[in-house]
XYZ file of C-alpha atoms in Angstrom:
173
model
C -52.307 46.741 1.000
C -55.828 48.166 0.726
C -56.965 45.005 -0.989
C -57.665 46.790 -4.271
C -56.933 45.026 -7.531
C -54.822 46.977 -9.968
C -56.917 48.001 -12.940
C -53.972 47.617 -15.336
C -53.418 43.873 -15.657
C -51.039 43.967 -18.615
C -47.985 41.797 -18.055
C -44.823 43.586 -17.000
C -42.635 41.202 -19.029
C -43.172 40.090 -22.546
C -42.037 36.546 -23.288
C -40.790 35.574 -26.677
C -41.344 32.079 -27.915
C -38.708 30.406 -29.993
C -39.227 27.325 -32.098
C -37.566 24.201 -30.754
C -37.580 20.535 -31.507
C -36.859 17.952 -28.854
C -36.111 14.650 -30.481
C -36.012 11.419 -28.545
C -34.552 8.265 -29.930
C -37.068 5.745 -28.616
C -34.533 2.930 -29.090
C -32.105 4.596 -26.672
C -32.625 4.220 -22.938
C -32.683 7.158 -20.511
C -28.992 6.748 -19.612
C -27.925 6.982 -23.254
C -30.363 9.835 -23.891
C -29.017 11.821 -20.924
C -25.436 11.365 -22.090
C -26.399 12.350 -25.635
C -28.086 15.518 -24.376
C -25.027 16.376 -22.265
C -22.846 15.877 -25.330
C -24.940 18.340 -27.300
C -24.369 20.973 -24.590
C -20.697 20.170 -24.040
C -17.848 21.817 -25.872
C -15.260 20.151 -23.688
C -13.376 17.319 -25.389
C -12.552 15.724 -22.014
C -16.262 15.491 -21.140
C -16.943 14.101 -24.616
C -14.225 11.484 -24.037
C -15.754 10.409 -20.741
C -19.236 10.260 -22.259
C -18.063 8.201 -25.239
C -16.171 5.761 -22.997
C -19.233 5.377 -20.743
C -21.411 4.736 -23.796
C -18.950 2.221 -25.245
C -18.987 0.324 -21.940
C -22.782 0.530 -21.873
C -23.276 -0.751 -25.416
C -20.625 -3.442 -25.089
C -22.424 -4.704 -21.990
C -25.786 -4.541 -23.730
C -24.434 -6.387 -26.775
C -22.327 -8.804 -24.770
C -19.359 -7.599 -26.805
C -16.229 -7.367 -24.696
C -13.871 -7.898 -27.624
C -11.629 -5.313 -29.197
C -13.976 -4.957 -32.179
C -16.533 -2.408 -31.013
C -17.795 -1.219 -34.387
C -21.362 -2.030 -33.300
C -20.992 0.039 -30.129
C -19.567 2.982 -32.106
C -22.471 2.676 -34.573
C -24.992 2.641 -31.722
C -23.346 5.694 -30.126
C -23.453 7.523 -33.453
C -27.157 6.738 -33.839
C -28.014 7.718 -30.253
C -25.984 10.949 -30.115
C -25.784 12.162 -33.709
C -21.976 12.191 -33.413
C -20.079 11.035 -36.469
C -17.814 7.989 -36.237
C -14.874 10.384 -36.708
C -16.024 12.493 -33.733
C -16.406 9.377 -31.592
C -12.918 8.143 -32.521
C -11.435 11.582 -31.791
C -13.148 11.734 -28.399
C -11.773 8.264 -27.587
C -8.260 9.244 -28.690
C -8.170 12.003 -26.071
C -7.797 9.169 -23.552
C -4.184 8.918 -24.751
C -3.348 12.310 -23.214
C -1.059 12.347 -20.193
C -2.949 13.376 -17.006
C -1.308 16.819 -16.807
C -2.619 17.716 -20.271
C -6.106 16.416 -19.394
C -6.054 18.759 -16.391
C -4.842 21.620 -18.610
C -7.861 21.188 -20.908
C -10.253 21.050 -17.946
C -8.715 24.221 -16.496
C -8.852 26.078 -19.834
C -5.059 26.177 -20.248
C -5.263 24.066 -23.429
C -7.889 24.037 -26.186
C -9.826 21.011 -27.380
C -8.082 21.329 -30.780
C -4.688 21.197 -29.091
C -5.790 18.253 -26.948
C -6.957 16.272 -29.982
C -3.653 16.810 -31.773
C -1.474 16.290 -28.699
C -3.238 12.968 -27.988
C -1.772 11.627 -31.248
C 1.781 12.349 -30.111
C 3.977 9.855 -28.236
C 4.116 10.209 -24.454
C 7.661 11.630 -24.506
C 6.518 14.452 -26.804
C 3.468 15.077 -24.603
C 5.862 15.344 -21.635
C 7.627 18.222 -23.463
C 4.220 19.903 -23.760
C 3.784 19.455 -19.992
C 7.123 21.268 -19.579
C 5.726 24.070 -21.760
C 2.566 24.110 -19.605
C 4.646 24.380 -16.431
C 6.772 27.168 -17.915
C 4.115 29.216 -19.733
C 0.989 28.291 -17.789
C -0.700 27.133 -20.986
C -0.246 25.024 -24.115
C -1.120 26.763 -27.379
C -1.978 25.262 -30.755
C 1.394 26.544 -31.963
C 3.143 24.641 -29.150
C 1.473 21.420 -30.318
C 2.364 22.062 -33.979
C 5.991 22.763 -33.041
C 6.131 19.605 -30.884
C 4.719 17.523 -33.757
C 7.206 18.981 -36.254
C 10.067 18.449 -33.805
C 9.005 14.803 -33.473
C 8.872 14.424 -37.273
C 12.331 15.973 -37.686
C 13.707 13.602 -35.058
C 12.245 10.671 -37.002
C 13.810 11.802 -40.280
C 17.146 12.383 -38.525
C 17.043 8.851 -37.079
C 16.395 7.351 -40.538
C 19.193 9.429 -42.068
C 21.565 8.437 -39.254
C 20.742 4.735 -39.727
C 21.314 5.016 -43.487
C 24.672 6.723 -42.940
C 25.791 4.066 -40.440
C 24.817 1.265 -42.825
C 26.766 2.907 -45.650
C 23.678 3.498 -47.775
C 22.519 6.836 -49.081
C 19.176 8.028 -47.742
C 17.434 7.493 -51.086
C 19.220 4.315 -52.261
C 16.847 1.621 -53.451
């Protein structure tokens, strides 16, 4: 600390600039914009589900639309977030997961892909996946595929059984 100024004033760190574009949808309010920005950072289907449901509630309230037909809300969400209608529907569908599988996704014991596909399965099939989770500590994509195939085979067996009981062949017209 002699009070002298260092003669070499070159910066110790060199900063690199990277091009970036921050787009704001002026028609979207701050709440919608914040959720949209969180979506763009999120790779967690459960978070996407929660965001989409919050946005649907928001837009329904804004539009006074409390009916089952929420095409306008989905369109507004798509415009505000850049998500496709298919992505929005998929994120909503995740709400059909049983709570144990939601927790598995949040804890990293189940992938978003597996969650999306498991959400399409009936609750009793999802319960079998919970059994797998409890046994193996995780649910893999293969587990979901096997559960779906098992469900399909059960359905075919039920149709064949009904046809046999009625005295008809499976492929009789």
